[in-house]
Structures are given as structure tokens and as C-alpha cells.
Amino acid sequence: MAKTVIVVIDGFGVGAMPDAGDLRPGDLAADTCRHVLDHCRTAFGRPLRLPVLGALGLGLVHPHPDLARRTHLPVAAGRAALGYPGADTFAGHQTMMGADFSRVTVARLADHIGEVTDALTTAGHRVERLGGQPLLVVDGTVLVHDNLEADPGINWNASGRLDDLPFDGPHGILAVARTVRAVAPVARVIAVGGHADGPLRDHVRPGDGGTIGLDTPATGFYRNGGLQVRHLGAALDHTRQLPELAVRAGIPVVLVGKAADILECEAATRRPAVATADVLAHTLEAVRAEGDALVVANVQETDLAGHQQDPERYGRLLEQVDAGLAGLLALLADPGDRLIVTGDHGNDPTIGHALHTREYVPVLIHRPGARGVELLPDARSLADIGATAALSLALDPEGLAAGTPLRTGRHAA
């Protein structure tokens, strides 16, 4: 019996990818790990206490004075490029589970306004532009717009006030979003319904990269209660992702934290949570259960700290995660067990904006029973992590839509 556990520290990058500055030139300086470590040493008057991440090889992948440069654990350590456009949690997790995102593009709504208008009109909706801008008003109530809370062109939203129309039903917000999803080339179309402080059009503003959209936090949606959200992802063959591959082989799957919200697998046990303590507790519970298992857990609060541009909170959360990883290491001690610690993108809280940063992410693999410490070559895609996890579960990685198992690089000195 063996278990493979993937812990995704959301927004934990280890340095800018070469194309990180294409959208914002300043993002070429992004380095979530380094900048959080540096800031917290000054703010706390001490280094962050990350002994387990150090022992898993983080300092080998990302040298820093506050990280151990040697370890006696049987680990393989490297880093991965994202393998999908932009820097997005949904796309990151789908890619990591083996999805092929080669047909997903980064695009402003303005670039596809004609075909979106045609699709909505054909579906029987009344469509107009708001003040001639590349933002649509559907049936006088729902705004279809660029998402301003992610990088430009990653996601589009269909937003409406629940006082004006229902979320569900043939004429609701979700129906509009589904029509947009049918023609959208982007990773996600997000249906959002809530109770606003006033007309939504009062909170439309420009975003980065020529986008325009609804300033959702300013509307009052998040504080007025009753918020309803549905993420409509790009068409993917979920049968060729790691959770479904595991289920078909009779291996139980547990999805924890935000992974429970965004990964598809009907047979999976879901443990949604936001608080890091809850995510770690659910993960430990899943590992303690008898038998084989695939556990995928997302630590979301690090990403939230990045969005809040709060490096001190980010650092305290890393220490909390490190303590939780110690418990996982103690449980995952059999030769067939694997603990894989990684990220889905960067979110540098010191970069000067509240958006994700396009960074490499660490790939830290604990391999009980293996000999020595090995350095892995850079993975071309997060999908390679899923393929590697498939091998650890004795599954055929060819069953995934994308990804190549990571091969050993060289032994660490």
C-alpha cells in the first residue's frame, strides 16, 4: 500500500520565467520565495523557520542564506516552468493534473467582442456595449467583461445583481456565462452573482493591458452576503487527468482545499477549505487512512497574502505549512510513498501590484527508500509533475493528455 500526496503552495514561485516581463516588464524581478525570506528576516528580526522545506531541497533549487543547502533526506529537487499561458490557479492545477492547455489562449474580451455578441444574440439575448466600450450589457442587467482580479486576458466574467435576476435558470447569470463559455478561448469564464451597493456600471474601470471590467470588490459582492460563483473552465478531457486515472485503477482520491473546488473527479472525496490549518488537518487525515491514495491539497492562503501584498503574512503562512509538512513526512515513510511539494504560479507580495507573477515553481519530492539526494532538470510544464505522480502510483503516464515523468538529473554534492 502506498500514498502519493501533492501539496500545492498556491502562489509560491522561485523566480521569474524568461517571458514574465511580456505583460509587465517589472515582473522580470519577481521572486516570491526570495523576497518573502528577505522581507521577513528584516521584519521579524530572524530568518523564517522552514526546516522541512529546507530538508526537502528548497535551498538546493533556490539558494538563499536562510535555507539549508544540504539535506540527508532521500529527495529529488528541481523546478518547473508553468506550461500554460499566464499565471493562474485554475490553469495551473488543470495542467498539473495532466490537462493539455495548448489550445487555451490569453485574450481580452475586446479581441473577441464580435463573436461573443453574435453568440449571445443567437441565444436570444439583447446585447449592447456599455458606452461604446469593449464590455457587454446583456438583457440590460448582466455585464460580460474582462476579469480584473487576474492577469489580463486570463479569465472573463459574467456578473449580475441577484436583486435583478436569478443566478440559475434559463434567463439567469449562469446561462449567460455558459453561452460566453461556448466561444471563449480563455481558461475560465466565471459567473458571478451577488448583492451590490448600487448599479454595477458605476464600478466599471480600466485594467492592465487594455482590459476593462467590473471592480468586483468595490461592488459590495464580497461583503453583502449571498455571493454565488461558478467557474466554467475550458473544455478539457478530465478522463485523461491524474485523479480519473487513479480512480479507474481503484485508488481513492482526496481533493483538499481549493483543489476540491477546481478539479474534476466525480468519485473523489472532497474536503474544501481556505484556512491553512484546516487544509493541513484534512490532508493529514487523508494520509492516516488505510490503503492506497492520491491526495491533492491546495494551500490557498499564501496566494491570498500575495494578492494582499502582505509578505509578513505570507512568511507566517510558510512557517505554518512547514510545520504541517513535518507531520506528513512522519506518516509517509513507506518505500512506495511520495510527498510532492510544489506551486501553481508565483504571487510576489513585494512586486508592487496585486496580481500573480509568472515564475518557476519548486518541485520537491520525498522518496522514502531511495538513495541519496538528486537534482532534477527543469520541467517544461507542471504536467510533468502529474506524470511523475502517476508513475509513483504505478499508473501509466501515457493515460494523461500531457506530461512527461521527471527524470533524474544528477546527484547533489
mmCIF file of C-alpha atoms in Angstrom:
data_model
loop_
_atom_site.group_PDB
_atom_site.id
_atom_site.type_symbol
_atom_site.label_atom_id
_atom_site.label_comp_id
_atom_site.label_asym_id
_atom_site.label_seq_id
_atom_site.Cartn_x
_atom_site.Cartn_y
_atom_site.Cartn_z
ATOM 1 C CA MET A 1 0.000 0.000 0.000
ATOM 2 C CA ALA A 2 1.334 3.420 -0.926
ATOM 3 C CA LYS A 3 0.218 7.021 -0.983
ATOM 4 C CA THR A 4 1.152 9.952 -3.207
ATOM 5 C CA VAL A 5 0.453 13.383 -1.767
ATOM 6 C CA ILE A 6 0.787 16.577 -3.799
ATOM 7 C CA VAL A 7 0.811 19.752 -1.730
ATOM 8 C CA VAL A 8 0.436 22.885 -3.838
ATOM 9 C CA ILE A 9 1.541 26.051 -2.048
ATOM 10 C CA ASP A 10 -0.591 28.451 -4.047
ATOM 11 C CA GLY A 11 1.368 31.380 -5.454
ATOM 12 C CA PHE A 12 4.786 30.056 -4.368
ATOM 13 C CA GLY A 13 7.278 30.915 -7.103
ATOM 14 C CA VAL A 14 11.065 30.674 -7.121
ATOM 15 C CA GLY A 15 11.991 33.264 -9.729
ATOM 16 C CA ALA A 16 10.672 34.827 -12.909
ATOM 17 C CA MET A 17 10.332 32.820 -16.090
ATOM 18 C CA PRO A 18 12.029 34.383 -19.156
ATOM 19 C CA ASP A 19 8.715 35.698 -20.512
ATOM 20 C CA ALA A 20 7.496 37.072 -17.168
ATOM 21 C CA GLY A 21 8.041 40.655 -18.331
ATOM 22 C CA ASP A 22 5.992 40.414 -21.517
ATOM 23 C CA LEU A 23 2.978 41.960 -19.791
ATOM 24 C CA ARG A 24 4.673 43.943 -17.018
ATOM 25 C CA PRO A 25 8.423 44.471 -17.505
ATOM 26 C CA GLY A 26 8.897 44.820 -13.746
ATOM 27 C CA ASP A 27 7.780 41.227 -13.257
ATOM 28 C CA LEU A 28 11.141 40.036 -14.538
ATOM 29 C CA ALA A 29 12.315 40.855 -10.996
ATOM 30 C CA ALA A 30 9.658 38.625 -9.410
ATOM 31 C CA ASP A 31 10.897 36.051 -6.913
ATOM 32 C CA THR A 32 8.240 35.214 -4.360
ATOM 33 C CA CYS A 33 10.433 32.925 -2.275
ATOM 34 C CA ARG A 34 13.462 35.202 -2.102
ATOM 35 C CA HIS A 35 11.541 38.383 -1.447
ATOM 36 C CA VAL A 36 9.403 36.872 1.307
ATOM 37 C CA LEU A 37 12.503 35.447 3.003
ATOM 38 C CA ASP A 38 14.362 38.749 2.762
ATOM 39 C CA HIS A 39 11.443 40.844 3.957
ATOM 40 C CA CYS A 40 10.613 38.598 6.901
ATOM 41 C CA ARG A 41 14.209 38.453 8.121
ATOM 42 C CA THR A 42 14.098 42.247 8.437
ATOM 43 C CA ALA A 43 10.531 42.456 9.746
ATOM 44 C CA PHE A 44 10.818 39.626 12.304
ATOM 45 C CA GLY A 45 14.464 40.136 13.224
ATOM 46 C CA ARG A 46 15.116 36.458 12.437
ATOM 47 C CA PRO A 47 15.034 34.085 9.480
ATOM 48 C CA LEU A 48 11.821 32.278 8.666
ATOM 49 C CA ARG A 49 11.762 28.842 10.294
ATOM 50 C CA LEU A 50 11.423 26.486 7.334
ATOM 51 C CA PRO A 51 13.371 23.367 8.344
ATOM 52 C CA VAL A 52 11.189 20.909 6.438
ATOM 53 C CA LEU A 53 11.120 22.854 3.191
ATOM 54 C CA GLY A 54 14.883 23.116 3.573
ATOM 55 C CA ALA A 55 15.202 19.388 4.174
ATOM 56 C CA LEU A 56 13.042 18.732 1.099
ATOM 57 C CA GLY A 57 15.608 20.570 -1.004
ATOM 58 C CA LEU A 58 14.194 24.088 -1.429
ATOM 59 C CA GLY A 59 17.650 25.571 -0.789
ATOM 60 C CA LEU A 60 19.132 23.338 -3.496
ATOM 61 C CA VAL A 61 16.613 24.616 -6.023
ATOM 62 C CA HIS A 62 16.636 28.210 -4.784
ATOM 63 C CA PRO A 63 19.846 29.031 -2.887
ATOM 64 C CA HIS A 64 19.297 31.535 -0.092
ATOM 65 C CA PRO A 65 21.174 32.213 3.178
ATOM 66 C CA ASP A 66 18.079 31.319 5.189
ATOM 67 C CA LEU A 67 17.560 27.909 3.540
ATOM 68 C CA ALA A 68 19.529 24.747 4.184
ATOM 69 C CA ARG A 69 21.938 23.883 1.374
ATOM 70 C CA ARG A 70 22.279 20.222 2.331
ATOM 71 C CA THR A 71 19.857 17.507 3.342
ATOM 72 C CA HIS A 72 20.045 13.893 4.400
ATOM 73 C CA LEU A 73 16.510 13.086 3.301
ATOM 74 C CA PRO A 74 16.021 10.943 0.187
ATOM 75 C CA VAL A 75 14.696 13.730 -2.015
ATOM 76 C CA ALA A 76 14.688 14.742 -5.648
ATOM 77 C CA ALA A 77 14.503 18.509 -6.132
ATOM 78 C CA GLY A 78 14.072 20.759 -9.128
ATOM 79 C CA ARG A 79 11.803 23.411 -10.518
ATOM 80 C CA ALA A 80 9.122 23.562 -13.195
ATOM 81 C CA ALA A 81 8.030 26.052 -15.806
ATOM 82 C CA LEU A 82 4.281 26.542 -15.819
ATOM 83 C CA GLY A 83 3.465 25.046 -19.204
ATOM 84 C CA TYR A 84 0.349 27.137 -19.725
ATOM 85 C CA PRO A 85 -0.211 30.798 -20.693
ATOM 86 C CA GLY A 86 -0.225 33.441 -17.977
ATOM 87 C CA ALA A 87 -0.214 32.642 -14.263
ATOM 88 C CA ASP A 88 -3.493 31.225 -12.991
ATOM 89 C CA THR A 89 -4.579 28.829 -10.254
ATOM 90 C CA PHE A 90 -7.227 27.057 -12.329
ATOM 91 C CA ALA A 91 -4.962 26.576 -15.348
ATOM 92 C CA GLY A 92 -2.079 25.615 -13.084
ATOM 93 C CA HIS A 93 -3.958 22.837 -11.344
ATOM 94 C CA GLN A 94 -5.547 21.510 -14.520
ATOM 95 C CA THR A 95 -2.136 21.412 -16.193
ATOM 96 C CA MET A 96 -0.551 19.744 -13.164
ATOM 97 C CA MET A 97 -3.168 17.004 -13.305
ATOM 98 C CA GLY A 98 -2.224 16.271 -16.920
ATOM 99 C CA ALA A 99 -4.516 18.512 -18.972
ATOM 100 C CA ASP A 100 -3.438 19.804 -22.373
ATOM 101 C CA PHE A 101 -3.759 23.605 -22.290
ATOM 102 C CA SER A 102 -2.159 24.140 -25.694
ATOM 103 C CA ARG A 103 -5.441 25.462 -27.155
ATOM 104 C CA VAL A 104 -6.110 27.883 -24.318
ATOM 105 C CA THR A 105 -5.018 31.436 -25.032
ATOM 106 C CA VAL A 106 -4.704 34.727 -23.208
ATOM 107 C CA ALA A 107 -7.157 37.167 -24.788
ATOM 108 C CA ARG A 108 -9.012 40.344 -23.933
ATOM 109 C CA LEU A 109 -12.755 40.369 -24.430
ATOM 110 C CA ALA A 110 -12.176 43.236 -26.879
ATOM 111 C CA ASP A 111 -10.348 40.815 -29.186
ATOM 112 C CA HIS A 112 -13.434 38.588 -29.466
ATOM 113 C CA ILE A 113 -16.273 41.028 -28.863
ATOM 114 C CA GLY A 114 -17.937 40.303 -32.202
ATOM 115 C CA GLU A 115 -18.195 36.536 -31.831
ATOM 116 C CA VAL A 116 -19.310 36.821 -28.187
ATOM 117 C CA THR A 117 -22.014 39.314 -29.208
ATOM 118 C CA ASP A 118 -23.156 37.017 -32.009
ATOM 119 C CA ALA A 119 -23.347 34.007 -29.692
ATOM 120 C CA LEU A 120 -25.421 35.876 -27.126
ATOM 121 C CA THR A 121 -27.721 37.339 -29.768
ATOM 122 C CA THR A 122 -28.237 33.921 -31.344
ATOM 123 C CA ALA A 123 -29.147 32.581 -27.903
ATOM 124 C CA GLY A 124 -31.935 35.171 -27.733
ATOM 125 C CA HIS A 125 -30.302 37.804 -25.564
ATOM 126 C CA ARG A 126 -30.373 41.561 -26.047
ATOM 127 C CA VAL A 127 -26.779 42.807 -26.181
ATOM 128 C CA GLU A 128 -25.278 46.290 -26.151
ATOM 129 C CA ARG A 129 -21.935 47.815 -25.356
ATOM 130 C CA LEU A 130 -21.569 49.957 -22.256
ATOM 131 C CA GLY A 131 -20.814 53.460 -23.521
ATOM 132 C CA GLY A 132 -19.205 52.045 -26.646
ATOM 133 C CA GLN A 133 -16.542 50.257 -24.586
ATOM 134 C CA PRO A 134 -15.489 46.611 -25.125
ATOM 135 C CA LEU A 135 -17.770 45.468 -22.325
ATOM 136 C CA LEU A 136 -21.220 43.977 -22.913
ATOM 137 C CA VAL A 137 -24.522 44.557 -21.138
ATOM 138 C CA VAL A 138 -26.769 41.533 -21.625
ATOM 139 C CA ASP A 139 -30.537 41.920 -21.245
ATOM 140 C CA GLY A 140 -29.903 45.235 -19.529
ATOM 141 C CA THR A 141 -28.556 43.534 -16.401
ATOM 142 C CA VAL A 142 -25.582 41.168 -16.810
ATOM 143 C CA LEU A 143 -22.133 42.575 -17.548
ATOM 144 C CA VAL A 144 -19.767 40.438 -19.627
ATOM 145 C CA HIS A 145 -16.269 41.763 -19.069
ATOM 146 C CA ASP A 146 -12.585 41.141 -18.548
ATOM 147 C CA ASN A 147 -11.706 39.772 -15.117
ATOM 148 C CA LEU A 148 -9.652 42.432 -13.285
ATOM 149 C CA GLU A 149 -8.576 40.177 -10.410
ATOM 150 C CA ALA A 150 -6.272 38.029 -12.552
ATOM 151 C CA ASP A 151 -3.711 38.853 -15.211
ATOM 152 C CA PRO A 152 -5.200 40.495 -18.298
ATOM 153 C CA GLY A 153 -6.765 38.021 -20.673
ATOM 154 C CA ILE A 154 -6.714 35.002 -18.364
ATOM 155 C CA ASN A 155 -10.395 34.973 -17.413
ATOM 156 C CA TRP A 156 -13.664 36.659 -18.396
ATOM 157 C CA ASN A 157 -16.635 37.247 -16.103
ATOM 158 C CA ALA A 158 -20.401 37.393 -16.446
ATOM 159 C CA SER A 159 -21.583 39.434 -13.446
ATOM 160 C CA GLY A 160 -25.073 40.321 -12.311
ATOM 161 C CA ARG A 161 -27.016 41.546 -9.311
ATOM 162 C CA LEU A 162 -29.193 38.900 -7.702
ATOM 163 C CA ASP A 163 -31.747 41.635 -6.999
ATOM 164 C CA ASP A 164 -32.236 41.946 -10.771
ATOM 165 C CA LEU A 165 -32.271 38.307 -11.888
ATOM 166 C CA PRO A 166 -31.577 34.783 -10.583
ATOM 167 C CA PHE A 167 -28.208 33.082 -10.740
ATOM 168 C CA ASP A 168 -29.588 29.844 -12.194
ATOM 169 C CA GLY A 169 -32.357 29.197 -14.690
ATOM 170 C CA PRO A 170 -32.748 29.746 -18.437
ATOM 171 C CA HIS A 171 -32.504 33.524 -18.136
ATOM 172 C CA GLY A 172 -30.056 33.744 -15.257
ATOM 173 C CA ILE A 173 -26.444 34.853 -14.895
ATOM 174 C CA LEU A 174 -25.093 31.323 -15.294
ATOM 175 C CA ALA A 175 -26.937 30.849 -18.595
ATOM 176 C CA VAL A 176 -25.260 33.981 -19.971
ATOM 177 C CA ALA A 177 -21.868 32.741 -18.772
ATOM 178 C CA ARG A 178 -22.387 29.356 -20.421
ATOM 179 C CA THR A 179 -23.153 30.984 -23.761
ATOM 180 C CA VAL A 180 -19.960 33.040 -23.473
ATOM 181 C CA ARG A 181 -18.002 29.929 -22.454
ATOM 182 C CA ALA A 182 -19.004 28.198 -25.664
ATOM 183 C CA VAL A 183 -16.992 30.681 -27.767
ATOM 184 C CA ALA A 184 -14.371 31.926 -25.279
ATOM 185 C CA PRO A 185 -10.727 30.926 -25.898
ATOM 186 C CA VAL A 186 -9.633 31.764 -22.322
ATOM 187 C CA ALA A 187 -9.058 29.393 -19.411
ATOM 188 C CA ARG A 188 -12.130 30.385 -17.405
ATOM 189 C CA VAL A 189 -15.428 32.179 -17.751
ATOM 190 C CA ILE A 190 -16.671 32.983 -14.254
ATOM 191 C CA ALA A 191 -20.355 33.512 -13.473
ATOM 192 C CA VAL A 192 -20.725 35.872 -10.506
ATOM 193 C CA GLY A 193 -23.945 36.888 -8.768
ATOM 194 C CA GLY A 194 -24.270 38.952 -5.629
ATOM 195 C CA HIS A 195 -25.856 41.837 -3.814
ATOM 196 C CA ALA A 196 -24.269 45.132 -4.808
ATOM 197 C CA ASP A 197 -24.348 48.540 -3.164
ATOM 198 C CA GLY A 198 -25.623 50.101 -6.377
ATOM 199 C CA PRO A 199 -25.638 49.756 -10.176
ATOM 200 C CA LEU A 200 -22.784 47.594 -11.435
ATOM 201 C CA ARG A 201 -21.938 50.019 -14.217
ATOM 202 C CA ASP A 202 -20.826 52.506 -11.541
ATOM 203 C CA HIS A 203 -17.900 50.198 -10.744
ATOM 204 C CA VAL A 204 -16.561 49.572 -14.258
ATOM 205 C CA ARG A 205 -12.925 50.604 -14.660
ATOM 206 C CA PRO A 206 -9.938 50.003 -16.923
ATOM 207 C CA GLY A 207 -7.471 47.276 -16.031
ATOM 208 C CA ASP A 208 -3.970 46.390 -17.158
ATOM 209 C CA GLY A 209 -3.155 45.511 -20.750
ATOM 210 C CA GLY A 210 -6.071 47.359 -22.313
ATOM 211 C CA THR A 211 -8.728 45.400 -20.416
ATOM 212 C CA ILE A 212 -11.906 46.824 -18.954
ATOM 213 C CA GLY A 213 -14.132 45.197 -16.406
ATOM 214 C CA LEU A 214 -16.049 45.286 -13.179
ATOM 215 C CA ASP A 215 -14.198 46.124 -9.970
ATOM 216 C CA THR A 216 -15.928 43.271 -8.163
ATOM 217 C CA PRO A 217 -14.643 44.040 -4.628
ATOM 218 C CA ALA A 218 -15.902 47.627 -4.987
ATOM 219 C CA THR A 219 -19.439 46.473 -5.814
ATOM 220 C CA GLY A 220 -20.013 45.035 -2.343
ATOM 221 C CA PHE A 221 -20.481 41.486 -3.662
ATOM 222 C CA TYR A 222 -17.901 40.074 -1.251
ATOM 223 C CA ARG A 223 -19.234 41.748 1.878
ATOM 224 C CA ASN A 224 -23.007 41.785 1.389
ATOM 225 C CA GLY A 225 -23.631 38.031 1.619
ATOM 226 C CA GLY A 226 -25.311 35.650 -0.773
ATOM 227 C CA LEU A 227 -22.440 35.548 -3.266
ATOM 228 C CA GLN A 228 -22.773 32.823 -5.924
ATOM 229 C CA VAL A 229 -19.882 31.881 -8.194
ATOM 230 C CA ARG A 230 -19.416 29.187 -10.833
ATOM 231 C CA HIS A 231 -16.115 28.601 -12.642
ATOM 232 C CA LEU A 232 -16.612 27.399 -16.209
ATOM 233 C CA GLY A 233 -13.311 26.028 -17.392
ATOM 234 C CA ALA A 234 -12.081 25.481 -20.913
ATOM 235 C CA ALA A 235 -13.146 22.210 -22.479
ATOM 236 C CA LEU A 236 -10.800 19.546 -21.137
ATOM 237 C CA ASP A 237 -10.790 15.771 -21.217
ATOM 238 C CA HIS A 238 -10.924 15.150 -17.489
ATOM 239 C CA THR A 239 -10.809 11.405 -18.098
ATOM 240 C CA ARG A 240 -7.162 11.950 -19.061
ATOM 241 C CA GLN A 241 -6.199 13.697 -15.844
ATOM 242 C CA LEU A 242 -4.476 12.134 -12.859
ATOM 243 C CA PRO A 243 -7.482 11.890 -10.479
ATOM 244 C CA GLU A 244 -9.581 9.979 -13.001
ATOM 245 C CA LEU A 245 -6.611 7.793 -13.921
ATOM 246 C CA ALA A 246 -6.215 6.895 -10.242
ATOM 247 C CA VAL A 247 -9.918 6.196 -9.717
ATOM 248 C CA ARG A 248 -10.039 3.840 -12.700
ATOM 249 C CA ALA A 249 -7.164 1.908 -11.130
ATOM 250 C CA GLY A 250 -9.081 1.580 -7.854
ATOM 251 C CA ILE A 251 -7.021 4.179 -5.981
ATOM 252 C CA PRO A 252 -9.048 6.504 -3.715
ATOM 253 C CA VAL A 253 -8.651 10.217 -4.473
ATOM 254 C CA VAL A 254 -8.959 13.014 -1.920
ATOM 255 C CA LEU A 255 -9.027 16.667 -3.022
ATOM 256 C CA VAL A 256 -8.335 19.216 -0.295
ATOM 257 C CA GLY A 257 -8.714 22.987 -0.124
ATOM 258 C CA LYS A 258 -9.181 24.856 -3.374
ATOM 259 C CA ALA A 259 -8.248 21.672 -5.255
ATOM 260 C CA ALA A 260 -11.664 20.381 -4.192
ATOM 261 C CA ASP A 261 -13.298 23.345 -5.926
ATOM 262 C CA ILE A 262 -11.474 23.373 -9.245
ATOM 263 C CA LEU A 263 -10.507 19.769 -10.076
ATOM 264 C CA GLU A 264 -12.971 17.398 -11.739
ATOM 265 C CA CYS A 265 -13.353 13.862 -10.440
ATOM 266 C CA GLU A 266 -16.818 12.594 -9.576
ATOM 267 C CA ALA A 267 -15.552 9.745 -7.411
ATOM 268 C CA ALA A 268 -13.150 11.883 -5.363
ATOM 269 C CA THR A 269 -13.650 12.708 -1.716
ATOM 270 C CA ARG A 270 -13.711 16.497 -1.415
ATOM 271 C CA ARG A 271 -12.512 18.476 1.581
ATOM 272 C CA PRO A 272 -12.877 22.160 0.629
ATOM 273 C CA ALA A 273 -11.217 24.643 2.983
ATOM 274 C CA VAL A 274 -9.492 28.014 2.916
ATOM 275 C CA ALA A 275 -7.841 28.236 6.346
ATOM 276 C CA THR A 276 -4.367 26.705 6.190
ATOM 277 C CA ALA A 277 -4.867 24.850 9.472
ATOM 278 C CA ASP A 278 -7.949 23.161 8.030
ATOM 279 C CA VAL A 279 -6.187 22.274 4.765
ATOM 280 C CA LEU A 280 -3.330 20.665 6.666
ATOM 281 C CA ALA A 281 -5.689 18.836 9.028
ATOM 282 C CA HIS A 282 -7.727 17.387 6.141
ATOM 283 C CA THR A 283 -4.531 16.334 4.368
ATOM 284 C CA LEU A 284 -3.153 14.592 7.438
ATOM 285 C CA GLU A 285 -6.488 12.830 7.953
ATOM 286 C CA ALA A 286 -6.437 11.538 4.374
ATOM 287 C CA VAL A 287 -2.886 10.240 4.774
ATOM 288 C CA ARG A 288 -3.736 8.451 8.025
ATOM 289 C CA ALA A 289 -6.480 6.432 6.311
ATOM 290 C CA GLU A 290 -5.674 2.834 5.449
ATOM 291 C CA GLY A 291 -4.747 1.820 1.922
ATOM 292 C CA ASP A 292 -3.505 3.478 -1.234
ATOM 293 C CA ALA A 293 -4.438 7.062 -2.011
ATOM 294 C CA LEU A 294 -3.831 10.069 -4.189
ATOM 295 C CA VAL A 295 -4.197 13.264 -2.180
ATOM 296 C CA VAL A 296 -4.039 16.685 -3.843
ATOM 297 C CA ALA A 297 -4.106 19.640 -1.448
ATOM 298 C CA ASN A 298 -4.014 23.364 -2.159
ATOM 299 C CA VAL A 299 -2.812 25.869 0.443
ATOM 300 C CA GLN A 300 -4.725 28.945 -0.724
ATOM 301 C CA GLU A 301 -3.872 31.493 1.953
ATOM 302 C CA THR A 302 -0.350 32.058 0.625
ATOM 303 C CA ASP A 303 -1.912 33.215 -2.640
ATOM 304 C CA LEU A 304 -4.289 35.483 -0.742
ATOM 305 C CA ALA A 305 -1.342 37.021 1.120
ATOM 306 C CA GLY A 306 0.299 37.687 -2.235
ATOM 307 C CA HIS A 307 -2.823 39.433 -3.513
ATOM 308 C CA GLN A 308 -2.912 41.461 -0.303
ATOM 309 C CA GLN A 309 0.751 42.382 -0.850
ATOM 310 C CA ASP A 310 1.471 41.232 2.693
ATOM 311 C CA PRO A 311 4.869 39.498 2.798
ATOM 312 C CA GLU A 312 4.795 39.119 6.580
ATOM 313 C CA ARG A 313 1.536 37.188 6.469
ATOM 314 C CA TYR A 314 2.964 35.155 3.597
ATOM 315 C CA GLY A 315 6.002 34.302 5.708
ATOM 316 C CA ARG A 316 3.955 33.245 8.732
ATOM 317 C CA LEU A 317 1.873 31.012 6.476
ATOM 318 C CA LEU A 318 5.002 29.388 5.064
ATOM 319 C CA GLU A 319 6.077 28.565 8.610
ATOM 320 C CA GLN A 320 2.636 27.058 9.267
ATOM 321 C CA VAL A 321 2.870 24.984 6.091
ATOM 322 C CA ASP A 322 6.363 23.835 7.052
ATOM 323 C CA ALA A 323 5.096 22.557 10.399
ATOM 324 C CA GLY A 324 2.307 20.673 8.618
ATOM 325 C CA LEU A 325 4.755 19.116 6.191
ATOM 326 C CA ALA A 326 6.681 17.707 9.165
ATOM 327 C CA GLY A 327 3.590 15.722 10.111
ATOM 328 C CA LEU A 328 3.188 14.449 6.567
ATOM 329 C CA LEU A 329 6.808 13.326 6.386
ATOM 330 C CA ALA A 330 6.367 11.306 9.573
ATOM 331 C CA LEU A 331 3.393 9.472 8.056
ATOM 332 C CA LEU A 332 4.748 8.988 4.517
ATOM 333 C CA ALA A 333 7.592 6.666 5.430
ATOM 334 C CA ASP A 334 6.989 3.533 3.346
ATOM 335 C CA PRO A 335 9.162 2.988 0.252
ATOM 336 C CA GLY A 336 6.263 3.455 -2.156
ATOM 337 C CA ASP A 337 5.062 6.708 -0.590
ATOM 338 C CA ARG A 338 5.699 10.077 -2.205
ATOM 339 C CA LEU A 339 5.281 13.643 -0.979
ATOM 340 C CA ILE A 340 5.485 16.238 -3.751
ATOM 341 C CA VAL A 341 5.567 19.904 -2.727
ATOM 342 C CA THR A 342 5.162 22.477 -5.472
ATOM 343 C CA GLY A 343 3.320 25.629 -6.584
ATOM 344 C CA ASP A 344 0.998 26.652 -9.396
ATOM 345 C CA HIS A 345 2.471 30.108 -10.231
ATOM 346 C CA GLY A 346 4.092 32.985 -8.361
ATOM 347 C CA ASN A 347 2.474 35.778 -6.356
ATOM 348 C CA ASP A 348 5.283 38.055 -5.217
ATOM 349 C CA PRO A 349 3.861 40.243 -2.427
ATOM 350 C CA THR A 350 6.643 42.802 -2.866
ATOM 351 C CA ILE A 351 6.354 43.340 -6.630
ATOM 352 C CA GLY A 352 4.122 46.412 -6.418
ATOM 353 C CA HIS A 353 0.830 45.037 -7.733
ATOM 354 C CA ALA A 354 -1.773 42.545 -6.510
ATOM 355 C CA LEU A 355 -1.679 40.104 -9.448
ATOM 356 C CA HIS A 356 0.021 36.765 -9.972
ATOM 357 C CA THR A 357 3.612 36.674 -11.180
ATOM 358 C CA ARG A 358 4.794 34.260 -13.873
ATOM 359 C CA GLU A 359 7.509 32.299 -12.087
ATOM 360 C CA TYR A 360 9.064 28.885 -11.983
ATOM 361 C CA VAL A 361 7.812 26.774 -9.077
ATOM 362 C CA PRO A 362 9.720 24.312 -6.897
ATOM 363 C CA VAL A 363 9.327 20.574 -7.339
ATOM 364 C CA LEU A 364 10.367 18.870 -4.096
ATOM 365 C CA ILE A 365 9.850 15.105 -3.962
ATOM 366 C CA HIS A 366 10.379 12.997 -0.853
ATOM 367 C CA ARG A 367 11.098 9.368 -1.807
ATOM 368 C CA PRO A 368 11.351 7.012 1.178
ATOM 369 C CA GLY A 369 13.685 4.146 0.435
ATOM 370 C CA ALA A 370 15.553 5.965 -2.335
ATOM 371 C CA ARG A 371 19.295 6.558 -2.099
ATOM 372 C CA GLY A 372 20.852 9.987 -1.956
ATOM 373 C CA VAL A 373 19.734 13.443 -2.990
ATOM 374 C CA GLU A 374 19.128 14.078 -6.686
ATOM 375 C CA LEU A 375 18.786 17.302 -8.638
ATOM 376 C CA LEU A 376 16.162 17.295 -11.367
ATOM 377 C CA PRO A 377 16.426 19.160 -14.657
ATOM 378 C CA ASP A 378 13.878 21.937 -15.158
ATOM 379 C CA ALA A 379 10.489 20.530 -16.052
ATOM 380 C CA ARG A 380 8.928 22.134 -19.119
ATOM 381 C CA SER A 381 5.434 22.025 -17.658
ATOM 382 C CA LEU A 382 3.505 21.409 -14.462
ATOM 383 C CA ALA A 383 2.031 18.470 -16.360
ATOM 384 C CA ASP A 384 5.347 16.687 -15.782
ATOM 385 C CA ILE A 385 4.530 16.673 -12.052
ATOM 386 C CA GLY A 386 1.284 14.825 -12.725
ATOM 387 C CA ALA A 387 3.080 12.329 -14.938
ATOM 388 C CA THR A 388 5.689 11.758 -12.217
ATOM 389 C CA ALA A 389 2.944 11.234 -9.642
ATOM 390 C CA ALA A 390 1.286 8.733 -11.975
ATOM 391 C CA LEU A 391 4.466 6.657 -12.050
ATOM 392 C CA SER A 392 4.688 6.732 -8.254
ATOM 393 C CA LEU A 393 1.180 5.232 -8.157
ATOM 394 C CA ALA A 394 2.192 2.544 -10.695
ATOM 395 C CA LEU A 395 -0.070 4.175 -13.311
ATOM 396 C CA ASP A 396 0.780 4.639 -16.979
ATOM 397 C CA PRO A 397 1.549 8.354 -17.612
ATOM 398 C CA GLU A 398 0.546 7.798 -21.238
ATOM 399 C CA GLY A 399 -3.013 7.863 -19.967
ATOM 400 C CA LEU A 400 -2.672 11.599 -19.307
ATOM 401 C CA ALA A 401 -3.313 14.174 -22.017
ATOM 402 C CA ALA A 402 0.034 15.880 -21.318
ATOM 403 C CA GLY A 403 3.183 15.493 -19.277
ATOM 404 C CA THR A 404 6.431 13.527 -19.213
ATOM 405 C CA PRO A 405 7.752 11.966 -15.995
ATOM 406 C CA LEU A 406 10.686 13.813 -14.478
ATOM 407 C CA ARG A 407 13.941 12.000 -14.971
ATOM 408 C CA THR A 408 16.744 12.078 -12.505
ATOM 409 C CA GLY A 409 19.225 14.848 -13.154
ATOM 410 C CA ARG A 410 22.370 14.395 -11.092
ATOM 411 C CA HIS A 411 23.344 13.676 -7.528
ATOM 412 C CA ALA A 412 23.731 16.692 -5.264
ATOM 413 C CA ALA A 413 27.145 17.266 -3.831
#
